[in-house]
Every structure is written in structure tokens, then in C-alpha cells.
Amino acid sequence: MQTHEDFMQHTIRLALRGTGKVSPNPRVGCTIVKDGHIIGEGWHREFGGPHAEVDALNRCTEDPKGAIAYVNLEPCAHIGKTPPCAPLLIQKGIATVVIAMQDPNPLVAGKGIALLREAGIEVIEDICREEAFWMNRSFVKHILTGMPYIIGKIAQSLDGCIGTSTGESQWITCEESRHEVHRMRGEIDAVMIGRGTAEADNPSLTVHSMPGRNPMRIILDTKCQLSTSLQVFTDEFRGLTVYCHGEDQEHSDHVKQLHDQGINTMSCMLGQSGRIDLPMLFSNLSNQFGIASILIEGGGIMMQEVIERQLLDEMHFFIAPILIGQGIKSFGGYSAENLETAYRLTSKGVLKSGTDLHVITVKSA
């Protein structure tokens, strides 16, 4: 006999089908169960489209009256781009609603649950909550702070180098690790690199060898020194590129040329370091483009800055079993004065990635 946890795990798998299609909204699935059998299932398929509950109820093979609805996120009780879901569950005669986690959106936050209970519906909360939270962690941060969730990615040697002393860096890690990075790109809203990485690698920053949408490409070039012939400025996806430059370059010929090539250009305030102020940039990217998650694939200097500014939410290390010695360090010139002030990360897991190790960490609370 299947348990609440079994049906919720199924619901979470349904929600994951919306990956890359619904952001900045959360990924949500819904399973309708009657007499121990699934009679309907659905998920939020695209931004602005029907919510998971509506999708599942529309696909029911029999009358859902008296059934159990499993939803990984609290049903909404407000009118947004679509009608609210909690009243629909009440209208359809659902007897029990099992929820993985409450919606952190202040417009919802407990209101959907209260509405269901007021209507006499049994509500069971926090089933598979940890898995549901992890799946929508970007949405949670974005809806509560207005800032994107920041993920760092480093491909390095065992001794912490991302390149040799001569600058050679392709490829330190194996093909399987590179494949996993493409999967990660397909899940997030934007990829960000700096001038050094753009010059050294001339990357496309698109998703290869697997299904998934291409993320927006954030290129930081404070003094407008990059060649306008790079892939991110000339390929068929150049409309996804956001070129970020210092505010003193706003009227330069360089910026005008890129704008004429179809590139989004963004004038940015500079911080005390003389480089683009990252917190302000993240806020502007969220407000202007609705970006809820960013994967930073920049080099050591960019990684140094996000560490020093305490901006990383999550960090992925792809570690190859090689030693480079006097190479380019993963975090540039970052140096903790003592262990007490060192940047603390909490391990979420260590996976085998071909011949490499994939270490997943989050910022310690």
C-alpha cells in the first residue's frame, strides 16, 4: 500500500517536468488519488499557464469528489496570472489536501491552507518538505528577498587550480562533469562570467547534448575591452546576452555597437573595488529580466568577489584527480585572516562524476 510519502515523491517528480519553463514561478506538481489509485496528475507546464492543481483536475479519469490531492506547494488563494487553486479544490469536493511545504509568497503564506480548512477539508502538511524546499530553493529566496539565488561552479584540480600558470584550462575535468554543467545550465535562469573567462575560453554558455532551454548569458566587462566578435555577441542566441559595463561607458561606441548587434546592454554602478557592484547588479537583473537564479562560471577574480561579499548561496566543485601546482587559483586572491572568519560551507553531498568528484555545498547558516 502506497503512503503519503510515496504519492508526494511522485508529485515532486511531476513538478520537475516544469524545469526551465516556469521560472521565476515555482515548480509545482499535483496528484489526485481516490481509493488508493491515481485518477489525475499534472504540473505547472509553462510560465503564465494553468497551475498544477488545475492541470491535474482537468485530467482526472473520474469524479475527484472525496479524493486526496497531493501538492508539493501550498495551493494559492489569490488571483495572479491565473485563478486561485484552493477554491477550485473546494469546488471539486476534494476531501484531503496533502502539502509538502507552505508557500513563502506573502500573498499566499498560509492563506490557502486556512481557506481549505475553513471549508472542512483535511490538510496534512510537511510531507517530504526537505525535498520540496530543495527543488524550489531559488523561488524561495527570490520571492522573499527580490534577489536571485546565486550558484557557483568551479572545475578544478585536486590542489585547487582552475588553470595552469600559462592559462591553459580546457579541459581540467572530464566529459561527464561537463555534461552535468550543461544540465545545471538548463535548470537556471542565467549564467554569468567576467571578461577574463570570456577572453580565455570564448564560451557559448548554451545547453548542449541534452534537452533544456538556454539560460540568459550575463557578461561583465567593466571597461568595455571585450571583442565584439565573441560567440555570445554573434551567435543565434545573442538576444539572450546581457552585456554589463561600467556606467562611465554608457555612451561609448563599444556599447552602441553591441546594442546594434541585438545585445542587451546594462549600465552598472561600480563598487569600491572599481569593478561592477554585484549586489546592485543582481537586484537589477531580477527587476529587469525576472532572473531568479544565476550560475556563476567566472574565473578566480569573480569567485573571490562573491565569496568576499558573502553572495554565494550554493557551490559546486568538480574536482579532477590531477595536480597543477603553481596555477591559477580557484578563488583568486581570496584569503581568510583566520579560521574563524573563513567562508563556511555545508556539504549537501559528494557524487562521482566520471573520473571526477562532484562536491555540492550550500552556504552555512
mmCIF file of C-alpha atoms in Angstrom:
data_model
loop_
_atom_site.group_PDB
_atom_site.id
_atom_site.type_symbol
_atom_site.label_atom_id
_atom_site.label_comp_id
_atom_site.label_asym_id
_atom_site.label_seq_id
_atom_site.Cartn_x
_atom_site.Cartn_y
_atom_site.Cartn_z
ATOM 1 C CA MET A 1 0.000 0.000 0.000
ATOM 2 C CA GLN A 2 1.390 3.388 -1.018
ATOM 3 C CA THR A 3 1.908 6.050 1.636
ATOM 4 C CA HIS A 4 1.560 9.828 1.646
ATOM 5 C CA GLU A 5 5.325 9.983 1.128
ATOM 6 C CA ASP A 6 5.130 7.729 -1.944
ATOM 7 C CA PHE A 7 2.479 9.876 -3.615
ATOM 8 C CA MET A 8 4.311 13.083 -2.691
ATOM 9 C CA GLN A 9 7.540 11.779 -4.209
ATOM 10 C CA HIS A 10 5.565 11.112 -7.380
ATOM 11 C CA THR A 11 4.191 14.653 -7.197
ATOM 12 C CA ILE A 12 7.694 16.117 -6.886
ATOM 13 C CA ARG A 13 8.788 14.152 -9.958
ATOM 14 C CA LEU A 14 5.844 15.671 -11.838
ATOM 15 C CA ALA A 15 6.853 19.153 -10.668
ATOM 16 C CA LEU A 16 10.374 18.663 -12.022
ATOM 17 C CA ARG A 17 8.935 18.400 -15.536
ATOM 18 C CA GLY A 18 8.434 22.157 -15.397
ATOM 19 C CA THR A 19 12.180 22.750 -15.013
ATOM 20 C CA GLY A 20 13.397 25.557 -17.237
ATOM 21 C CA LYS A 21 9.865 26.550 -18.258
ATOM 22 C CA VAL A 22 8.165 28.228 -15.298
ATOM 23 C CA SER A 23 10.768 30.427 -13.561
ATOM 24 C CA PRO A 24 10.544 32.790 -11.735
ATOM 25 C CA ASN A 25 7.466 30.847 -10.608
ATOM 26 C CA PRO A 26 7.976 27.650 -8.565
ATOM 27 C CA ARG A 27 7.922 24.113 -9.931
ATOM 28 C CA VAL A 28 4.691 22.504 -8.760
ATOM 29 C CA GLY A 29 3.089 19.118 -9.343
ATOM 30 C CA CYS A 30 -0.264 17.700 -8.287
ATOM 31 C CA THR A 31 -1.514 14.113 -7.927
ATOM 32 C CA ILE A 32 -5.196 13.256 -7.364
ATOM 33 C CA VAL A 33 -5.713 9.900 -5.589
ATOM 34 C CA LYS A 34 -9.010 8.105 -4.976
ATOM 35 C CA ASP A 35 -9.376 4.727 -3.273
ATOM 36 C CA GLY A 36 -5.603 4.314 -3.363
ATOM 37 C CA HIS A 37 -5.305 4.883 -7.121
ATOM 38 C CA ILE A 38 -4.133 7.896 -9.120
ATOM 39 C CA ILE A 39 -7.041 9.318 -11.104
ATOM 40 C CA GLY A 40 -5.353 12.525 -12.231
ATOM 41 C CA GLU A 41 -1.958 14.170 -12.316
ATOM 42 C CA GLY A 42 -0.492 17.383 -13.635
ATOM 43 C CA TRP A 43 2.161 20.018 -13.248
ATOM 44 C CA HIS A 44 2.817 23.685 -13.948
ATOM 45 C CA ARG A 45 3.961 23.375 -17.552
ATOM 46 C CA GLU A 46 4.854 26.933 -18.531
ATOM 47 C CA PHE A 47 5.071 30.429 -17.066
ATOM 48 C CA GLY A 48 1.619 32.008 -17.110
ATOM 49 C CA GLY A 49 -0.067 28.670 -17.842
ATOM 50 C CA PRO A 50 -2.536 26.706 -15.686
ATOM 51 C CA HIS A 51 -1.296 25.748 -12.232
ATOM 52 C CA ALA A 52 -0.602 22.122 -11.360
ATOM 53 C CA GLU A 53 -3.882 21.649 -9.500
ATOM 54 C CA VAL A 54 -5.904 22.855 -12.485
ATOM 55 C CA ASP A 55 -3.899 20.650 -14.840
ATOM 56 C CA ALA A 56 -4.408 17.573 -12.639
ATOM 57 C CA LEU A 57 -8.137 18.137 -12.098
ATOM 58 C CA ASN A 58 -8.680 18.646 -15.827
ATOM 59 C CA ARG A 59 -7.035 15.275 -16.475
ATOM 60 C CA CYS A 60 -8.989 13.253 -13.915
ATOM 61 C CA THR A 61 -10.393 9.992 -15.265
ATOM 62 C CA GLU A 62 -13.278 10.061 -12.785
ATOM 63 C CA ASP A 63 -15.077 12.423 -10.410
ATOM 64 C CA PRO A 64 -12.489 13.746 -7.885
ATOM 65 C CA LYS A 65 -15.112 14.248 -5.160
ATOM 66 C CA GLY A 66 -13.831 12.663 -1.940
ATOM 67 C CA ALA A 67 -10.299 12.238 -3.336
ATOM 68 C CA ILE A 68 -6.915 13.216 -1.887
ATOM 69 C CA ALA A 69 -4.884 15.924 -3.641
ATOM 70 C CA TYR A 70 -1.105 15.880 -3.228
ATOM 71 C CA VAL A 71 0.641 19.191 -3.967
ATOM 72 C CA ASN A 72 4.290 19.988 -3.264
ATOM 73 C CA LEU A 73 3.468 23.668 -2.597
ATOM 74 C CA GLU A 74 0.508 25.193 -0.771
ATOM 75 C CA PRO A 75 -2.390 25.892 -3.179
ATOM 76 C CA CYS A 76 -2.758 29.598 -3.850
ATOM 77 C CA ALA A 77 -5.696 31.647 -2.631
ATOM 78 C CA HIS A 78 -5.068 34.852 -4.599
ATOM 79 C CA ILE A 79 -5.656 35.887 -8.200
ATOM 80 C CA GLY A 80 -2.418 36.254 -10.136
ATOM 81 C CA LYS A 81 -1.888 35.376 -13.790
ATOM 82 C CA THR A 82 -4.372 32.543 -13.250
ATOM 83 C CA PRO A 83 -7.368 31.980 -10.899
ATOM 84 C CA PRO A 84 -6.645 30.714 -7.349
ATOM 85 C CA CYS A 85 -6.366 26.949 -6.841
ATOM 86 C CA ALA A 86 -7.627 26.489 -3.249
ATOM 87 C CA PRO A 87 -11.238 27.467 -4.144
ATOM 88 C CA LEU A 88 -11.128 25.087 -7.109
ATOM 89 C CA LEU A 89 -10.138 22.157 -4.873
ATOM 90 C CA ILE A 90 -13.046 23.055 -2.592
ATOM 91 C CA GLN A 91 -15.441 23.320 -5.522
ATOM 92 C CA LYS A 92 -14.410 19.890 -6.842
ATOM 93 C CA GLY A 93 -15.129 18.245 -3.495
ATOM 94 C CA ILE A 94 -11.577 17.209 -2.610
ATOM 95 C CA ALA A 95 -11.642 15.659 0.876
ATOM 96 C CA THR A 96 -7.955 15.877 1.859
ATOM 97 C CA VAL A 97 -5.050 18.003 0.653
ATOM 98 C CA VAL A 98 -1.518 16.827 1.417
ATOM 99 C CA ILE A 99 1.106 19.567 1.136
ATOM 100 C CA ALA A 100 4.899 19.340 1.174
ATOM 101 C CA MET A 101 5.544 22.946 2.201
ATOM 102 C CA GLN A 102 3.806 26.242 2.797
ATOM 103 C CA ASP A 103 4.159 28.856 0.072
ATOM 104 C CA PRO A 104 6.610 31.583 1.231
ATOM 105 C CA ASN A 105 4.930 34.135 -1.042
ATOM 106 C CA PRO A 106 3.346 36.713 1.340
ATOM 107 C CA LEU A 107 0.292 36.758 -0.938
ATOM 108 C CA VAL A 108 -0.276 33.078 -0.105
ATOM 109 C CA ALA A 109 1.678 32.118 3.065
ATOM 110 C CA GLY A 110 -0.911 30.079 4.935
ATOM 111 C CA LYS A 111 -3.965 31.664 3.334
ATOM 112 C CA GLY A 112 -4.560 28.721 1.019
ATOM 113 C CA ILE A 113 -4.321 26.250 3.899
ATOM 114 C CA ALA A 114 -6.684 28.345 6.040
ATOM 115 C CA LEU A 115 -9.223 28.535 3.212
ATOM 116 C CA LEU A 116 -9.168 24.755 2.750
ATOM 117 C CA ARG A 117 -9.612 24.062 6.456
ATOM 118 C CA GLU A 118 -12.423 26.588 6.757
ATOM 119 C CA ALA A 119 -14.216 24.605 4.038
ATOM 120 C CA GLY A 120 -13.873 21.411 6.108
ATOM 121 C CA ILE A 121 -11.057 19.906 4.058
ATOM 122 C CA GLU A 122 -8.391 17.968 5.961
ATOM 123 C CA VAL A 123 -4.932 19.438 5.356
ATOM 124 C CA ILE A 124 -1.783 17.432 6.058
ATOM 125 C CA GLU A 125 1.451 19.447 5.957
ATOM 126 C CA ASP A 126 5.227 18.917 5.691
ATOM 127 C CA ILE A 127 5.241 15.616 3.787
ATOM 128 C CA CYS A 128 8.652 15.387 2.012
ATOM 129 C CA ARG A 129 9.238 19.028 2.926
ATOM 130 C CA GLU A 130 13.036 18.903 2.598
ATOM 131 C CA GLU A 131 12.933 17.585 -0.980
ATOM 132 C CA ALA A 132 10.241 20.099 -1.945
ATOM 133 C CA PHE A 133 12.201 23.014 -0.452
ATOM 134 C CA TRP A 134 15.421 21.998 -2.225
ATOM 135 C CA MET A 135 13.631 21.808 -5.567
ATOM 136 C CA ASN A 136 12.261 25.359 -5.208
ATOM 137 C CA ARG A 137 15.093 26.951 -3.233
ATOM 138 C CA SER A 138 15.651 29.612 -5.927
ATOM 139 C CA PHE A 139 11.985 30.591 -5.838
ATOM 140 C CA VAL A 140 12.016 30.819 -2.028
ATOM 141 C CA LYS A 141 14.941 33.244 -1.937
ATOM 142 C CA HIS A 142 13.669 35.277 -4.869
ATOM 143 C CA ILE A 143 10.137 35.706 -3.522
ATOM 144 C CA LEU A 144 11.356 36.628 -0.012
ATOM 145 C CA THR A 145 14.253 38.942 -0.916
ATOM 146 C CA GLY A 146 13.750 40.014 -4.524
ATOM 147 C CA MET A 147 17.289 38.767 -5.188
ATOM 148 C CA PRO A 148 18.346 35.808 -7.350
ATOM 149 C CA TYR A 149 19.710 32.588 -5.879
ATOM 150 C CA ILE A 150 23.456 32.500 -6.593
ATOM 151 C CA ILE A 151 25.175 29.231 -7.500
ATOM 152 C CA GLY A 152 28.901 28.973 -8.089
ATOM 153 C CA LYS A 153 30.600 26.348 -10.245
ATOM 154 C CA ILE A 154 34.304 25.553 -10.160
ATOM 155 C CA ALA A 155 36.126 22.971 -12.294
ATOM 156 C CA GLN A 156 39.459 22.487 -10.564
ATOM 157 C CA SER A 157 42.384 20.223 -9.832
ATOM 158 C CA LEU A 158 42.891 18.448 -6.520
ATOM 159 C CA ASP A 159 45.153 21.280 -5.391
ATOM 160 C CA GLY A 160 42.594 23.995 -6.154
ATOM 161 C CA CYS A 161 43.655 25.303 -9.564
ATOM 162 C CA ILE A 162 41.361 26.255 -12.442
ATOM 163 C CA GLY A 163 44.196 26.629 -14.934
ATOM 164 C CA THR A 164 47.928 26.235 -15.400
ATOM 165 C CA SER A 165 50.425 29.063 -14.913
ATOM 166 C CA THR A 166 50.241 29.668 -18.691
ATOM 167 C CA GLY A 167 46.439 29.986 -18.567
ATOM 168 C CA GLU A 168 45.522 26.596 -20.059
ATOM 169 C CA SER A 169 42.224 25.389 -18.616
ATOM 170 C CA GLN A 170 40.390 23.279 -21.218
ATOM 171 C CA TRP A 171 39.708 20.691 -20.087
ATOM 172 C CA ILE A 172 40.621 20.078 -16.454
ATOM 173 C CA THR A 173 37.543 17.988 -15.721
ATOM 174 C CA CYS A 174 36.107 15.043 -17.642
ATOM 175 C CA GLU A 175 33.297 14.854 -20.191
ATOM 176 C CA GLU A 176 30.766 13.609 -17.621
ATOM 177 C CA SER A 177 31.376 16.686 -15.460
ATOM 178 C CA ARG A 178 30.922 18.999 -18.425
ATOM 179 C CA HIS A 179 27.684 17.164 -19.247
ATOM 180 C CA GLU A 180 26.451 17.814 -15.695
ATOM 181 C CA VAL A 181 27.243 21.530 -16.040
ATOM 182 C CA HIS A 182 25.042 21.654 -19.152
ATOM 183 C CA ARG A 183 22.247 20.039 -17.151
ATOM 184 C CA MET A 184 22.689 22.708 -14.470
ATOM 185 C CA ARG A 185 22.546 25.465 -17.098
ATOM 186 C CA GLY A 186 19.240 24.093 -18.317
ATOM 187 C CA GLU A 187 17.765 24.472 -14.813
ATOM 188 C CA ILE A 188 18.720 28.055 -14.037
ATOM 189 C CA ASP A 189 17.758 31.455 -15.447
ATOM 190 C CA ALA A 190 21.175 32.911 -16.215
ATOM 191 C CA VAL A 191 24.892 32.114 -16.458
ATOM 192 C CA MET A 192 27.424 34.788 -15.536
ATOM 193 C CA ILE A 193 31.092 35.185 -16.474
ATOM 194 C CA GLY A 194 33.633 38.006 -16.443
ATOM 195 C CA ARG A 195 35.948 39.416 -19.070
ATOM 196 C CA GLY A 196 38.809 37.036 -18.288
ATOM 197 C CA THR A 197 36.762 33.881 -18.839
ATOM 198 C CA ALA A 198 35.131 35.329 -21.960
ATOM 199 C CA GLU A 199 38.562 36.140 -23.456
ATOM 200 C CA ALA A 200 40.265 32.896 -22.459
ATOM 201 C CA ASP A 201 37.533 30.431 -23.440
ATOM 202 C CA ASN A 202 35.176 32.277 -25.820
ATOM 203 C CA PRO A 203 32.339 30.073 -24.469
ATOM 204 C CA SER A 204 28.826 29.837 -25.882
ATOM 205 C CA LEU A 205 27.266 29.247 -22.410
ATOM 206 C CA THR A 206 24.400 27.353 -24.036
ATOM 207 C CA VAL A 207 22.953 23.904 -23.282
ATOM 208 C CA HIS A 208 24.443 21.132 -25.413
ATOM 209 C CA SER A 209 23.783 17.407 -25.810
ATOM 210 C CA MET A 210 20.546 17.380 -23.815
ATOM 211 C CA PRO A 211 17.079 18.938 -23.812
ATOM 212 C CA GLY A 212 16.562 22.197 -21.968
ATOM 213 C CA ARG A 213 16.296 25.894 -22.585
ATOM 214 C CA ASN A 214 19.360 28.071 -22.939
ATOM 215 C CA PRO A 215 19.868 30.442 -19.999
ATOM 216 C CA MET A 216 20.437 34.161 -20.302
ATOM 217 C CA ARG A 217 24.151 34.992 -20.520
ATOM 218 C CA ILE A 218 25.456 37.734 -18.241
ATOM 219 C CA ILE A 219 28.833 39.104 -19.376
ATOM 220 C CA LEU A 220 30.724 41.519 -17.108
ATOM 221 C CA ASP A 221 33.153 43.870 -18.842
ATOM 222 C CA THR A 222 33.647 46.964 -16.707
ATOM 223 C CA LYS A 223 35.835 48.931 -19.139
ATOM 224 C CA CYS A 224 34.402 47.574 -22.418
ATOM 225 C CA GLN A 225 37.511 45.693 -23.507
ATOM 226 C CA LEU A 226 35.985 42.536 -24.973
ATOM 227 C CA SER A 227 35.954 41.838 -28.691
ATOM 228 C CA THR A 228 32.508 42.237 -30.229
ATOM 229 C CA SER A 229 33.136 39.099 -32.302
ATOM 230 C CA LEU A 230 32.861 36.654 -29.364
ATOM 231 C CA GLN A 231 30.299 33.843 -29.645
ATOM 232 C CA VAL A 232 27.983 35.318 -27.016
ATOM 233 C CA PHE A 233 27.735 38.512 -29.111
ATOM 234 C CA THR A 234 27.361 36.977 -32.574
ATOM 235 C CA ASP A 235 25.635 33.579 -32.374
ATOM 236 C CA GLU A 236 21.942 32.887 -32.945
ATOM 237 C CA PHE A 237 21.258 33.240 -29.202
ATOM 238 C CA ARG A 238 22.765 36.722 -28.842
ATOM 239 C CA GLY A 239 19.367 38.071 -27.796
ATOM 240 C CA LEU A 240 19.894 36.149 -24.535
ATOM 241 C CA THR A 241 23.129 38.027 -23.778
ATOM 242 C CA VAL A 242 23.200 40.858 -21.233
ATOM 243 C CA TYR A 243 26.399 42.916 -21.538
ATOM 244 C CA CYS A 244 27.164 44.637 -18.226
ATOM 245 C CA HIS A 245 29.565 47.577 -18.293
ATOM 246 C CA GLY A 246 30.649 50.456 -16.086
ATOM 247 C CA GLU A 247 28.294 53.428 -16.012
ATOM 248 C CA ASP A 248 31.031 55.692 -17.458
ATOM 249 C CA GLN A 249 30.929 53.614 -20.663
ATOM 250 C CA GLU A 250 27.195 54.028 -21.241
ATOM 251 C CA HIS A 251 27.584 56.213 -24.352
ATOM 252 C CA SER A 252 30.691 54.544 -25.769
ATOM 253 C CA ASP A 253 30.897 53.295 -29.363
ATOM 254 C CA HIS A 254 31.570 49.810 -27.986
ATOM 255 C CA VAL A 255 28.248 49.676 -26.139
ATOM 256 C CA LYS A 256 26.404 51.164 -29.127
ATOM 257 C CA GLN A 257 27.861 48.541 -31.473
ATOM 258 C CA LEU A 258 26.804 45.670 -29.225
ATOM 259 C CA HIS A 259 23.344 47.184 -28.801
ATOM 260 C CA ASP A 260 23.052 47.404 -32.597
ATOM 261 C CA GLN A 261 24.051 43.708 -32.805
ATOM 262 C CA GLY A 262 20.985 42.819 -30.736
ATOM 263 C CA ILE A 263 22.711 42.537 -27.362
ATOM 264 C CA ASN A 264 21.001 43.705 -24.160
ATOM 265 C CA THR A 265 23.309 46.268 -22.556
ATOM 266 C CA MET A 266 23.208 47.313 -18.901
ATOM 267 C CA SER A 267 24.993 50.268 -17.333
ATOM 268 C CA CYS A 268 26.232 49.287 -13.858
ATOM 269 C CA MET A 269 27.383 51.095 -10.756
ATOM 270 C CA LEU A 270 30.931 50.345 -9.647
ATOM 271 C CA GLY A 271 31.880 49.238 -6.155
ATOM 272 C CA GLN A 272 34.876 50.233 -4.059
ATOM 273 C CA SER A 273 36.969 47.647 -5.895
ATOM 274 C CA GLY A 274 36.450 49.541 -9.152
ATOM 275 C CA ARG A 275 34.536 46.565 -10.515
ATOM 276 C CA ILE A 276 30.802 46.231 -11.121
ATOM 277 C CA ASP A 277 28.828 46.267 -7.862
ATOM 278 C CA LEU A 278 27.453 42.716 -7.771
ATOM 279 C CA PRO A 279 24.593 43.101 -5.246
ATOM 280 C CA MET A 280 23.213 46.046 -7.236
ATOM 281 C CA LEU A 281 23.674 44.106 -10.475
ATOM 282 C CA PHE A 282 21.828 41.066 -9.107
ATOM 283 C CA SER A 283 18.946 43.271 -7.989
ATOM 284 C CA ASN A 284 18.736 44.958 -11.407
ATOM 285 C CA LEU A 285 18.828 41.625 -13.249
ATOM 286 C CA SER A 286 15.981 40.388 -11.080
ATOM 287 C CA ASN A 287 13.885 43.512 -11.603
ATOM 288 C CA GLN A 288 14.541 43.962 -15.319
ATOM 289 C CA PHE A 289 14.620 40.365 -16.551
ATOM 290 C CA GLY A 290 12.863 38.378 -13.799
ATOM 291 C CA ILE A 291 16.024 36.375 -13.150
ATOM 292 C CA ALA A 292 15.576 34.212 -10.039
ATOM 293 C CA SER A 293 18.767 32.117 -10.265
ATOM 294 C CA ILE A 294 22.287 32.700 -11.570
ATOM 295 C CA LEU A 295 25.049 30.172 -12.180
ATOM 296 C CA ILE A 296 28.436 31.851 -11.872
ATOM 297 C CA GLU A 297 31.010 30.239 -14.136
ATOM 298 C CA GLY A 298 33.504 33.072 -13.925
ATOM 299 C CA GLY A 299 37.153 32.766 -13.027
ATOM 300 C CA GLY A 300 39.084 33.233 -9.808
ATOM 301 C CA ILE A 301 38.625 37.009 -9.550
ATOM 302 C CA MET A 302 34.836 36.795 -9.803
ATOM 303 C CA MET A 303 34.730 33.892 -7.351
ATOM 304 C CA GLN A 304 36.913 35.859 -4.951
ATOM 305 C CA GLU A 305 34.487 38.765 -5.032
ATOM 306 C CA VAL A 306 31.307 36.717 -4.482
ATOM 307 C CA ILE A 307 32.993 34.986 -1.534
ATOM 308 C CA GLU A 308 34.255 38.237 -0.018
ATOM 309 C CA ARG A 309 30.805 39.837 -0.445
ATOM 310 C CA GLN A 310 29.064 36.782 1.100
ATOM 311 C CA LEU A 311 26.901 36.371 -2.009
ATOM 312 C CA LEU A 312 27.083 32.646 -2.728
ATOM 313 C CA ASP A 313 24.095 30.508 -1.759
ATOM 314 C CA GLU A 314 25.386 27.260 -3.230
ATOM 315 C CA MET A 315 28.695 25.991 -4.597
ATOM 316 C CA HIS A 316 29.515 23.056 -6.875
ATOM 317 C CA PHE A 317 33.085 21.783 -7.074
ATOM 318 C CA PHE A 318 34.040 19.480 -9.932
ATOM 319 C CA ILE A 319 37.406 18.134 -8.825
ATOM 320 C CA ALA A 320 39.680 16.304 -11.248
ATOM 321 C CA PRO A 321 42.333 13.872 -9.929
ATOM 322 C CA ILE A 322 45.266 15.924 -11.198
ATOM 323 C CA LEU A 323 47.833 18.231 -9.601
ATOM 324 C CA ILE A 324 48.784 21.525 -11.255
ATOM 325 C CA GLY A 325 50.913 23.226 -8.612
ATOM 326 C CA GLN A 326 51.656 26.867 -9.440
ATOM 327 C CA GLY A 327 48.490 27.510 -11.400
ATOM 328 C CA ILE A 328 45.543 29.900 -11.384
ATOM 329 C CA LYS A 329 43.730 29.530 -8.081
ATOM 330 C CA SER A 330 40.002 28.829 -7.870
ATOM 331 C CA PHE A 331 39.229 31.860 -5.712
ATOM 332 C CA GLY A 332 41.801 34.327 -6.957
ATOM 333 C CA GLY A 333 43.433 36.235 -4.146
ATOM 334 C CA TYR A 334 40.834 35.417 -1.505
ATOM 335 C CA SER A 335 42.487 34.865 1.856
ATOM 336 C CA ALA A 336 40.814 34.389 5.235
ATOM 337 C CA GLU A 337 42.760 36.023 8.045
ATOM 338 C CA ASN A 338 41.935 33.134 10.352
ATOM 339 C CA LEU A 339 39.764 30.021 10.508
ATOM 340 C CA GLU A 340 37.053 31.847 12.408
ATOM 341 C CA THR A 341 36.459 34.269 9.512
ATOM 342 C CA ALA A 342 36.833 31.658 6.751
ATOM 343 C CA TYR A 343 33.836 31.260 4.413
ATOM 344 C CA ARG A 344 31.842 28.322 5.752
ATOM 345 C CA LEU A 345 30.031 25.849 3.542
ATOM 346 C CA THR A 346 27.847 22.883 4.450
ATOM 347 C CA SER A 347 28.150 19.726 2.374
ATOM 348 C CA LYS A 348 24.979 18.502 0.651
ATOM 349 C CA GLY A 349 26.673 15.518 -0.932
ATOM 350 C CA VAL A 350 29.628 14.089 -2.814
ATOM 351 C CA LEU A 351 28.954 12.364 -6.128
ATOM 352 C CA LYS A 352 31.122 10.502 -8.609
ATOM 353 C CA SER A 353 31.217 12.311 -11.957
ATOM 354 C CA GLY A 354 33.137 10.130 -14.387
ATOM 355 C CA THR A 355 36.730 10.304 -13.182
ATOM 356 C CA ASP A 356 35.979 13.426 -11.109
ATOM 357 C CA LEU A 357 34.312 14.187 -7.793
ATOM 358 C CA HIS A 358 31.274 16.474 -7.701
ATOM 359 C CA VAL A 359 31.010 18.150 -4.297
ATOM 360 C CA ILE A 360 27.736 20.016 -3.639
ATOM 361 C CA THR A 361 27.719 22.601 -0.844
ATOM 362 C CA VAL A 362 25.496 25.383 0.483
ATOM 363 C CA LYS A 363 26.344 28.450 2.499
ATOM 364 C CA SER A 364 26.349 27.676 6.193
ATOM 365 C CA ALA A 365 23.606 29.367 8.201
#
